Coordinates of C-alpha atoms in Angstrom, one line a residue:
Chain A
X1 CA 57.9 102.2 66.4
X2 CA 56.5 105.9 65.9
X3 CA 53.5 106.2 64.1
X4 CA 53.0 109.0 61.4
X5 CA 49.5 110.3 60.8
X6 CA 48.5 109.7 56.9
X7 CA 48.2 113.9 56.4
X8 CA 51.8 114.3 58.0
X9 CA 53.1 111.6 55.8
X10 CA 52.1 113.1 52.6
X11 CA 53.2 116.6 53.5
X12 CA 56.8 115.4 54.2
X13 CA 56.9 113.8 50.9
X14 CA 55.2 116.9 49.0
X15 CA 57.3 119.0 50.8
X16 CA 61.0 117.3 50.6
X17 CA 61.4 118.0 47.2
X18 CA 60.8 121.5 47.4
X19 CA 63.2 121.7 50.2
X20 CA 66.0 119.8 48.8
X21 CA 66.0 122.6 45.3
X22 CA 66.3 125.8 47.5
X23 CA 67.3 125.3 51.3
X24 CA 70.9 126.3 51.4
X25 CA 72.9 124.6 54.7
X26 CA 73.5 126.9 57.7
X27 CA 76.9 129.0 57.6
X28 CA 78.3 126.3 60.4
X29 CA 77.4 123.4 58.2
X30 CA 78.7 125.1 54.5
X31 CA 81.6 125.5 56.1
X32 CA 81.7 121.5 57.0
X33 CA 80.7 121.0 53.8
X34 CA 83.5 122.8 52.4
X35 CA 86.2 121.2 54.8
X36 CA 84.8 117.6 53.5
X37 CA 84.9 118.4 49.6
X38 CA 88.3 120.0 49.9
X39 CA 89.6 117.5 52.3
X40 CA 88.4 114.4 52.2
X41 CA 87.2 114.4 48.6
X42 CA 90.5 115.4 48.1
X43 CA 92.2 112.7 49.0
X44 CA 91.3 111.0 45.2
X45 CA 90.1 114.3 43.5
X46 CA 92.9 116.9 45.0
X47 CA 92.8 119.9 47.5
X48 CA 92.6 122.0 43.9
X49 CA 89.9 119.6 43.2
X50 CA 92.2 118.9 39.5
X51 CA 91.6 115.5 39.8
X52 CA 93.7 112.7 41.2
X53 CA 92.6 108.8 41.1
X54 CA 89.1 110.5 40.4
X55 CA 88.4 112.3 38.1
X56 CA 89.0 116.6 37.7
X57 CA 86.2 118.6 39.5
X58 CA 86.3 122.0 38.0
X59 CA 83.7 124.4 36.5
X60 CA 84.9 123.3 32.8
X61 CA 85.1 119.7 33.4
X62 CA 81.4 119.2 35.3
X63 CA 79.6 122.4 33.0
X64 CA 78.5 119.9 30.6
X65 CA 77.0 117.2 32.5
X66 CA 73.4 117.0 34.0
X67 CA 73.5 118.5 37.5
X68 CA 70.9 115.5 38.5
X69 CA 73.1 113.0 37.4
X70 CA 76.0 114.5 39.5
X71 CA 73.9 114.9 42.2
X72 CA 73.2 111.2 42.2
X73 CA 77.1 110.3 41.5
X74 CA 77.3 112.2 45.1
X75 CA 74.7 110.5 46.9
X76 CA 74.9 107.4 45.3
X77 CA 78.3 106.8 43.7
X78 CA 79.6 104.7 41.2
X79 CA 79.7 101.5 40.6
X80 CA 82.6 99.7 38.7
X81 CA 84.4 103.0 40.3
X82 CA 86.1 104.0 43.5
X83 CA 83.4 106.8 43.8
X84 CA 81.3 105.6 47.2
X85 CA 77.7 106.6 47.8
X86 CA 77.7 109.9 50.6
X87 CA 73.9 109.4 51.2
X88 CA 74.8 108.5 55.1
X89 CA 77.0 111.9 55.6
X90 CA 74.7 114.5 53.1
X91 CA 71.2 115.2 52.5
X92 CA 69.6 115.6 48.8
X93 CA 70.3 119.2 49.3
X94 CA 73.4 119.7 50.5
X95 CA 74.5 117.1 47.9
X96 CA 72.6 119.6 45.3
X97 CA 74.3 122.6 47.4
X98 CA 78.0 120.8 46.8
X99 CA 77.1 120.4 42.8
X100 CA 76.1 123.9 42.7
X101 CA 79.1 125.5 44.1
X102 CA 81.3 122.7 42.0
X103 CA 79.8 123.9 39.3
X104 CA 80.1 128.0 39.9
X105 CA 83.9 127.5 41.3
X106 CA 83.9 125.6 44.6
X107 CA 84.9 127.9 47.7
X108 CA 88.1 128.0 49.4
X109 CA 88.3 126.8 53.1
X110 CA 88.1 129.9 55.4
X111 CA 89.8 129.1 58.4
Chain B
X1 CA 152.0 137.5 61.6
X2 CA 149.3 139.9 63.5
X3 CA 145.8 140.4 62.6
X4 CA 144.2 143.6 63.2
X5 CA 141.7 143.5 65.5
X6 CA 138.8 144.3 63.2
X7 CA 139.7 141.2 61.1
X8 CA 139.9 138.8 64.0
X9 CA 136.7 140.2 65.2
X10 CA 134.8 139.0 62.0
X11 CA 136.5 136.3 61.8
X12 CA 135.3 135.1 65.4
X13 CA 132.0 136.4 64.3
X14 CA 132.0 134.0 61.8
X15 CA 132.7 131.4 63.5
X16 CA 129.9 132.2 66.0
X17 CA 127.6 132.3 63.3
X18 CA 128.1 129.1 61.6
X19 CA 125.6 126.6 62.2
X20 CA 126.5 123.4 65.2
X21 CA 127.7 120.9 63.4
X22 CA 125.2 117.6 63.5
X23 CA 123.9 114.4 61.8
X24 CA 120.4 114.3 60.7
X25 CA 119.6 110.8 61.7
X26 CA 116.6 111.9 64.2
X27 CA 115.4 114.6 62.0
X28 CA 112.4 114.5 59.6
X29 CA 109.8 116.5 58.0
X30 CA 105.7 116.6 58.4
X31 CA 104.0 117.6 55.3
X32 CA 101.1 120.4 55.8
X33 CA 99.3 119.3 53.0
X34 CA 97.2 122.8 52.8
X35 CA 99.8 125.3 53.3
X36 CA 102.3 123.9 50.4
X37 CA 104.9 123.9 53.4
X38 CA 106.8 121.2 55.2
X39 CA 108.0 121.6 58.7
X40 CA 111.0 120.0 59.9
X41 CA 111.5 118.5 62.9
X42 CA 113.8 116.6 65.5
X43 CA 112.1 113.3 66.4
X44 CA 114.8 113.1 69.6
X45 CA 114.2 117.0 70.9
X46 CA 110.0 116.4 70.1
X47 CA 110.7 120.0 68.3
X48 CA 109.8 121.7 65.1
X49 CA 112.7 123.1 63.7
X50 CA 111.9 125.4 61.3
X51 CA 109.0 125.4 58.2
X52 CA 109.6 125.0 54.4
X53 CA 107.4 126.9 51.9
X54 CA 106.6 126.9 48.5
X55 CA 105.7 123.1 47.6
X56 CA 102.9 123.3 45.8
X57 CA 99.9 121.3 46.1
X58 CA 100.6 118.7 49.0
X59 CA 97.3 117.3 49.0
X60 CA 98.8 113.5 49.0
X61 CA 102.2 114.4 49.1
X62 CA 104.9 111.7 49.9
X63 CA 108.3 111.8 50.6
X64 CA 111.4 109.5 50.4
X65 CA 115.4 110.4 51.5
X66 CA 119.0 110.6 49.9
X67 CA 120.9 107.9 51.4
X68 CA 123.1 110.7 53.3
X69 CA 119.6 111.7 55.4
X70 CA 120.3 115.0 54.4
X71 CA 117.8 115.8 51.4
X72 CA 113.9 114.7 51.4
X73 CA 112.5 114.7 48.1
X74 CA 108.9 115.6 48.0
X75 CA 106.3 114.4 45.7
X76 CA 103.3 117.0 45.5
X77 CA 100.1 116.0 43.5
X78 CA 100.5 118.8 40.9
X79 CA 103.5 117.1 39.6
X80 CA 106.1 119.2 41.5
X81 CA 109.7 117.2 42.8
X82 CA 111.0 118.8 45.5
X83 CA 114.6 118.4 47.2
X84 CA 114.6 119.7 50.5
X85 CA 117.6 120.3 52.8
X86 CA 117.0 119.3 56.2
X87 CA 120.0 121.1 57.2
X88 CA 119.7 124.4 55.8
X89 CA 115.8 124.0 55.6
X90 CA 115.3 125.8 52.2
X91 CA 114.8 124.2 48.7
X92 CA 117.9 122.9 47.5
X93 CA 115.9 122.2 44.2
X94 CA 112.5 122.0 42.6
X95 CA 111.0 120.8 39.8
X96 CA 107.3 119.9 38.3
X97 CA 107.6 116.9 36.3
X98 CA 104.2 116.1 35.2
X99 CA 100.5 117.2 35.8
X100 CA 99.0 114.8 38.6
X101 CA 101.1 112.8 40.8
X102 CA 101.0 110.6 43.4
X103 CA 104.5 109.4 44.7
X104 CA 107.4 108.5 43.9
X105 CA 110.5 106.0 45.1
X106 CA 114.6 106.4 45.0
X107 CA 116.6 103.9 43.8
X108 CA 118.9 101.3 45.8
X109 CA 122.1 103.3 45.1
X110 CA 120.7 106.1 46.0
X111 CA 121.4 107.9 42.3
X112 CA 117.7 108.1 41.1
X113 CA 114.9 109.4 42.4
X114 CA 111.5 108.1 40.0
X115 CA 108.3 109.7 40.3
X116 CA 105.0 107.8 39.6
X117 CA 102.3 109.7 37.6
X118 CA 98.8 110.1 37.0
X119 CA 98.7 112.7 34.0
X120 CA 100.5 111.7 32.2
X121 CA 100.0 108.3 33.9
X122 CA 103.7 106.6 33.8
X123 CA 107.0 106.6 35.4
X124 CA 109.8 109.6 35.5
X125 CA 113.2 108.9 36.7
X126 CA 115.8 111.6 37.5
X127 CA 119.2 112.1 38.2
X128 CA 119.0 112.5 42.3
X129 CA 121.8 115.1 42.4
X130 CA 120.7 117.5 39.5
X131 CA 116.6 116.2 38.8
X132 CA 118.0 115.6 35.3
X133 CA 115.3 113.8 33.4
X134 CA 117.0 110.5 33.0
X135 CA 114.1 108.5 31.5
X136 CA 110.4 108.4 31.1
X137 CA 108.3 105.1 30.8
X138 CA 105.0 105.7 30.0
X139 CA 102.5 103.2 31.3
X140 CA 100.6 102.8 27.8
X141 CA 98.1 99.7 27.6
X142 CA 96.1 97.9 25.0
X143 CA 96.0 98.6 22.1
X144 CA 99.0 101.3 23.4
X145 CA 96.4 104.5 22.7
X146 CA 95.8 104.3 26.3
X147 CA 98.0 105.4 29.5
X148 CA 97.0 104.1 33.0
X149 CA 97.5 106.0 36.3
X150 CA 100.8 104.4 38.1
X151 CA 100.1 103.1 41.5
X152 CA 102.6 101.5 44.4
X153 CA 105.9 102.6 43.2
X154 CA 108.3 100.9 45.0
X155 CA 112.4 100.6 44.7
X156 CA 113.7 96.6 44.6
X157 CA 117.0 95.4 44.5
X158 CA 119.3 95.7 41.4
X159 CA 118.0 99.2 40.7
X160 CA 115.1 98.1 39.5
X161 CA 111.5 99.7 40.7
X162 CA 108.1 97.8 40.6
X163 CA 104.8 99.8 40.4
X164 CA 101.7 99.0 39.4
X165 CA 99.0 99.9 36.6
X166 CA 95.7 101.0 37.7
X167 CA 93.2 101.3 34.8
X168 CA 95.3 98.2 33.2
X169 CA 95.9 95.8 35.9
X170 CA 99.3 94.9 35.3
X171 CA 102.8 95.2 37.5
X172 CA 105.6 96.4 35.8
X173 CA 109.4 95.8 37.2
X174 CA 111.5 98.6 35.4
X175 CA 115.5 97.7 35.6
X176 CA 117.6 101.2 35.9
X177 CA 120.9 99.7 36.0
X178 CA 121.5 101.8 33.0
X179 CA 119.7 104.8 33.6
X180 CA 118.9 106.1 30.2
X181 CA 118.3 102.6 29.2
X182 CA 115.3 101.4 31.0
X183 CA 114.5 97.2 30.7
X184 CA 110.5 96.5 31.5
X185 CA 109.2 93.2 32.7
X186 CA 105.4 93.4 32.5
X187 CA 103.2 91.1 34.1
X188 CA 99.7 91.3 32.5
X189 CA 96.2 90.5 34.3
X190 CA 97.0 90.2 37.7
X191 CA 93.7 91.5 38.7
X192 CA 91.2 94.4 38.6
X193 CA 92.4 97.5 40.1
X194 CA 95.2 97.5 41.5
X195 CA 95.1 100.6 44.2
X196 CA 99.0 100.8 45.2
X197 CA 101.8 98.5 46.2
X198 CA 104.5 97.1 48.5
X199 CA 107.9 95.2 48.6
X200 CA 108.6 93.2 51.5
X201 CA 111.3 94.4 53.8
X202 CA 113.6 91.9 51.8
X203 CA 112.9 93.4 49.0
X204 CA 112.3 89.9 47.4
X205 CA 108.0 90.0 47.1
X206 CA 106.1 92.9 45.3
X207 CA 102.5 92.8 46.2
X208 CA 99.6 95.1 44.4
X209 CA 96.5 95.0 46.8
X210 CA 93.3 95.1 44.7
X211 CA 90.3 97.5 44.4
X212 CA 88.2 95.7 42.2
X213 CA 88.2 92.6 43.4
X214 CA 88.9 90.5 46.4
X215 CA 92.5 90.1 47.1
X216 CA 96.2 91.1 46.2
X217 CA 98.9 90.2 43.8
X218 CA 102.0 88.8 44.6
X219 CA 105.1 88.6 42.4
X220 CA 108.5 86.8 43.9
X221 CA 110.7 88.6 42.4
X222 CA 113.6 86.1 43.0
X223 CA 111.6 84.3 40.8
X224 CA 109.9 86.6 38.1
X225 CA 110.0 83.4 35.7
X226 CA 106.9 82.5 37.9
X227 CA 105.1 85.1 37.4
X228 CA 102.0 86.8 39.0
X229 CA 99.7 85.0 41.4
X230 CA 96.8 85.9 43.3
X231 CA 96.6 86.4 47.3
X232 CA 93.8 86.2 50.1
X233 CA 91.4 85.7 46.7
X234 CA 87.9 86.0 47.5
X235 CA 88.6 87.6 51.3
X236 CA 85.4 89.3 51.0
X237 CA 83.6 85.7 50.1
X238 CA 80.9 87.5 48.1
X239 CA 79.5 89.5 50.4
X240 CA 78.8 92.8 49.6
X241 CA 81.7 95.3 50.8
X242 CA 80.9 98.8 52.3
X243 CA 81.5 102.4 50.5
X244 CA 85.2 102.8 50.7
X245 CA 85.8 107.0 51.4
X246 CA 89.8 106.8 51.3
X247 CA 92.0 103.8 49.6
X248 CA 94.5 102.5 51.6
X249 CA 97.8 102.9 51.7
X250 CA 100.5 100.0 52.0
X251 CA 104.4 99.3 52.6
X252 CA 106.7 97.3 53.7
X253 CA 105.8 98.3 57.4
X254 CA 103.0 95.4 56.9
X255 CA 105.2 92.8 57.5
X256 CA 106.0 91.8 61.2
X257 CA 107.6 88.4 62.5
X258 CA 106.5 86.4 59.7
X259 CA 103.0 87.7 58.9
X260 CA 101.8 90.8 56.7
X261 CA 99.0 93.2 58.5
X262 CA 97.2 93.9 55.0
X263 CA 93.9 96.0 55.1
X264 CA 90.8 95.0 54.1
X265 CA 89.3 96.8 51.4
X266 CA 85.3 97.8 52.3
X267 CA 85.2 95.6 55.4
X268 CA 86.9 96.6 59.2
X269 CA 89.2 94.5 59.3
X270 CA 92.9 93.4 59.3
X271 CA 94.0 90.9 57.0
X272 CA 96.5 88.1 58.7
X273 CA 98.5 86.4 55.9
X274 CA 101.4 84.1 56.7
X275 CA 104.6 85.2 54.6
X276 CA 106.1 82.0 53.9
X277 CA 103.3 79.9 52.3
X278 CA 101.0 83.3 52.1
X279 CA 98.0 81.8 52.9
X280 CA 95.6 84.0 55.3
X281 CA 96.0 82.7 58.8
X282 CA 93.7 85.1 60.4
X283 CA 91.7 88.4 60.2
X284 CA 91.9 91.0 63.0
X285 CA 88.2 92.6 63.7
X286 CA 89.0 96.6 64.0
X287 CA 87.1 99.9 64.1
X288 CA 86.6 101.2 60.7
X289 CA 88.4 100.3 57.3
X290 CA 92.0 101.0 57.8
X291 CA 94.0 103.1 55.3
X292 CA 97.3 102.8 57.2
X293 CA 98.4 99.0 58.9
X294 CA 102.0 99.8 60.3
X295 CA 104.2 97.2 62.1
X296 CA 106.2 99.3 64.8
X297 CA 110.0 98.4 63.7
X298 CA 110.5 95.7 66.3
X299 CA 107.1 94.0 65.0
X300 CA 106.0 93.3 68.4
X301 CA 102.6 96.1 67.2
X302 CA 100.4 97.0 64.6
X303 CA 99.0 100.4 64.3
X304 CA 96.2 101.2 62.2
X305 CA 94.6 104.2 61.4
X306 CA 90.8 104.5 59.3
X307 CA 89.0 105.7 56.7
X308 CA 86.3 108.7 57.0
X309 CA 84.2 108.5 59.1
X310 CA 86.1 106.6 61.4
X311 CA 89.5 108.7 60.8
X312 CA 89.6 110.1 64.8
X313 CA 90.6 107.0 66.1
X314 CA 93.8 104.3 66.1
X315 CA 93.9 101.1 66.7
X316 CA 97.0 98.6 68.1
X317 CA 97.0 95.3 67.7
X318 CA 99.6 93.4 69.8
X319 CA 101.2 90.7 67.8
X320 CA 101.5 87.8 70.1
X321 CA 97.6 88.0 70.7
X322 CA 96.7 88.7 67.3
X323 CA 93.3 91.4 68.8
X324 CA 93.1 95.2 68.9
X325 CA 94.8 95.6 73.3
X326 CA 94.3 100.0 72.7
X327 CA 92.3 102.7 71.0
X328 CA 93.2 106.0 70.8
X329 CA 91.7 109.1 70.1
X330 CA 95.0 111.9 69.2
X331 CA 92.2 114.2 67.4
X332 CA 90.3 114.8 64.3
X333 CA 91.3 113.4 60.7
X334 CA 94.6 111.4 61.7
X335 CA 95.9 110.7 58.2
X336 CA 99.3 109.3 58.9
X337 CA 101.4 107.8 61.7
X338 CA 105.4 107.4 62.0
X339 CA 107.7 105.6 64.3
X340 CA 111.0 106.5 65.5
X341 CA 113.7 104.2 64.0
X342 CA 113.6 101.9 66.9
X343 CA 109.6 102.2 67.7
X344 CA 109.6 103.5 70.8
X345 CA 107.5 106.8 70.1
X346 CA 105.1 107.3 67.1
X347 CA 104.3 110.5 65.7
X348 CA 100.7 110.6 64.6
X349 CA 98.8 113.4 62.7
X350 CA 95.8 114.8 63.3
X351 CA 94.3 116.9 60.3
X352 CA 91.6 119.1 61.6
X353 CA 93.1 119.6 64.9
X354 CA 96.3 121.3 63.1
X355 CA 98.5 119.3 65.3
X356 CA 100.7 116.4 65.7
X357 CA 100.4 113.9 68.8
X358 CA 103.6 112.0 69.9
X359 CA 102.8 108.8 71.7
X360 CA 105.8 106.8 73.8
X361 CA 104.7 103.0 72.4
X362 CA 105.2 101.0 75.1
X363 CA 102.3 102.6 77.6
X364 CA 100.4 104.3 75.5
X365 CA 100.8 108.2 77.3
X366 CA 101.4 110.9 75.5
X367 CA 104.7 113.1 75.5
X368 CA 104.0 116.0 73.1
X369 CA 101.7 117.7 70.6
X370 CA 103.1 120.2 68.0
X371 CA 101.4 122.9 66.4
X372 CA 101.5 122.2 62.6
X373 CA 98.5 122.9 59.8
X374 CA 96.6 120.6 58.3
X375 CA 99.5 117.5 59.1
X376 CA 99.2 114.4 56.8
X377 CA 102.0 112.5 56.0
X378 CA 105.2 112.6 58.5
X379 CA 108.4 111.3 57.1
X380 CA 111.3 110.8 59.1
X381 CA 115.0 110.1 57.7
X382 CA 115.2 106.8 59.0
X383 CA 113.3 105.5 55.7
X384 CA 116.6 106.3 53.8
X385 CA 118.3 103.0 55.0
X386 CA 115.1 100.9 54.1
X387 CA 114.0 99.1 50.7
X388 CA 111.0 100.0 49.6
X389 CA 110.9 103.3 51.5

């Protein structure tokens, strides 16, 4: 079992926060990111990201809600709902990264 | 009488120019769910033939096929209805019919094509020759303020289509003998969720597998009087299932020499479920959670493809030993699979590799790859002489 020093351990935790509200993922991994929202996302919430068995993703649908709370519908999903957590595929940020760009008009794929 | 020679030049021209003469029986299309397009191809040459454009949104686009093999009419998710000539490979018509949809089914004459819809949730049927609006059943609920989504549309005997009602949990049996005229038999609470829909290859058992909750929902519709009944309830036995990241998808391809191959929703594993007293009779361990459980046509195999993350791989699973005997790896995202009408090849898609793999069935090698972008769903004509394709 790896031991962390008590010092370490309190600057990862002071630090994760910080990092999840402003590192942006590499170009490589945006571009993942984008394939996986369009794609496989897409499969209940549509390429266009209208909406399909779940619900519409578009700028004027998810303007009004709480980014937090969407962040946590990401990561978490929702229960009573076919929405499944994606905590084991995304970190906090690029979940936050992925609400962002829903929010402002989500990219197209570049190929 | 003499022709001059100009006029029996063209006419020879002509001739030349007219397309060979041929059935479409091996033919079929492969949806490129990104591009709005459709490629056609010859399941007997391995060949694309030629691409179709303007679509739509494909993103879970379906297909089904007059019963002359000649037209494919494709369901796109923004509502559109397209009928596609294989022959000529252009649009023979196209409309869009609602605002989210999901499917669709054609009726056992062959005269109506029905679409099933999300926005607004319910059921469209056309005229198959003209896509005439014929009738439109709305899938209202409650109190009747409310429309569910429409899930596993599938054509039965008489006419008639069965589908099911997401957000309300019911199965509805609509009878189209008179077109304009719609009869509904609605069978209420049959569990939470239903997620789509098969009829056997008899066409005699519609079966709703459930989100929900554990298990599926079975109507004998010899026997409607009986009403809805639960199947393979509590398959899960409480335990907690895993995130589900793509529902699955079933047919009438799940039934094989007695038994239905049903998935297993939030577990990795095949469901084993004997047909005549349908009771489970076994549960097949596989990879990942499968979306796709396909019974090559002789029933002899079961193919499965998986959910994300697991969604590079397939699975067979030889009937007569009832355990996974080959995994392969045709490339990244495989989203659909389709056999030849007699099973020897399958024609598999692999999303993020833009290409489809053709596999021979009986040893596993593989005999071609075509170039194609972003491939899901692969439809070949065959499924025009099947119920509850």
């Amino acid at each position: 079992m790896t031991q962390y020093s008590g010092k370490a351990l309190v600057a990862l935790i002071l630090l994760a926060p910080v990092a999840a509200l402003t590192a942006d993922p590499s170009p490589g991994r945006s571009r993942d990111l984008v394939r996986m929202v369009r794609q496989d996302c897409g499969s209940c919430h549509g390429l266009t990201l209208k909406g399909g068995l779940g619900p519409p993703l578009l700028p004027e649908t998810l303007r009004e809600k709480p980014a937090e709370s969407l962040r946590y519908t990401v990561l978490l999903g929702r229960p009573g709902t076919p929405m499944p957590p994606w905590n084991a595929f995304l970190t906090e940020a690029e979940a936050d990264w992925i609400v962002r760009q829903l929010i402002a008009g989500f990219p197209e794929e570049t190929r | 009488m003499k022709f001059p020679t100009a006029i029996l030049a063209a006419l020879l021209l002509s001739a030349c120019a007219a397309p060979a003469l041929r059935g479409t029986g091996d033919l079929g299309i492969v949806i490129e769910r990104a591009g709005g397009s459709v490629v056609v191809v010859d399941s007997s040459a391995r060949a694309i033939l030629g691409r179709v454009e303007g679509l739509g949104d494909l993103s879970h686009a379906s297909a089904v096929y007059s019963r002359d093999g000649r037209y494919a009419y494709v369901f796109g998710r923004d509502g559109g209805l397209t009928k596609v000539d294989l022959l000529e490979r252009r649009i023979a018509r196209r409309i869009v019919q609602a605002g989210n949809s999901i499917g669709g089914a054609i009726s056992q004459d062959g005269r109506l094509v029905a679409s099933q819809n999300y926005e607004p949730g319910g059921v469209k049927v056309f005229d198959a020759d003209t896509l005439e609006l014929l009738a439109d059943i709305p899938a209202t609920f409650g109190d009747g303020s409310r429309r569910s989504k429409v899930v596993g549309l599938a054509d039965v005997p008489g006419n008639q289509f069965a589908f099911a009602l997401f957000e309300a949990g019911e199965i509805w049996v609509a009878d189209l003998s008179k077109p304009r005229e719609p009869k509904v038999t609605k069978f209420r609470n049959i569990g939470s969720q239903p997620y789509d829909g098969l009829v056997t290859p008899d066409g005699r058992h519609y079966i709703a597998g459930l989100f929900g909750e554990d298990g599926l929902a079975l109507v004998d519709l010899w026997q409607p009087e009986q009403g809805a009944r639960k199947i393979l309830a509590n398959y899960g036995k409480g335990q907690e299932k895993l995130p589900v990241f793509k529902m699955p998808h079933l047919r009438g391809w799940a039934v094989a020499g007695g038994r239905a191959y049903l998935p297993a929703i939030g577990r990795h594993e095949v469901l084993v479920v004997d047909t005549a007293t349908w009771q489970e009779v076994g549960r097949i361990p596989v990879k990942g959670q499968p979306v796709f459980v396909m019974a090559r046509p002789d029933g002899r195999q079961i193919w499965v493809n998986f959910a994300f993350p697991d969604y590079s791989h397939v699975q067979v699973i030889d009937t007569l030993e009832q355990k996974v005997v080959q995994t392969l790896s045709p490339g990244k995202a495989v989203l659909h699979m389709e056999f030849t009408p007699r099973g020897e090849h399958v024609w598999i898609s692999a999303r993020d590799d833009n290409r489809v793999v053709v596999y021979d069935t009986a040893n596993f090698a593989k005999l071609a790859e075509l170039p194609a972008q972003t491939p899901s769903g692969i439809f070949f004509t065959s499924r025009a002489a099947r119920i509850g394709f």
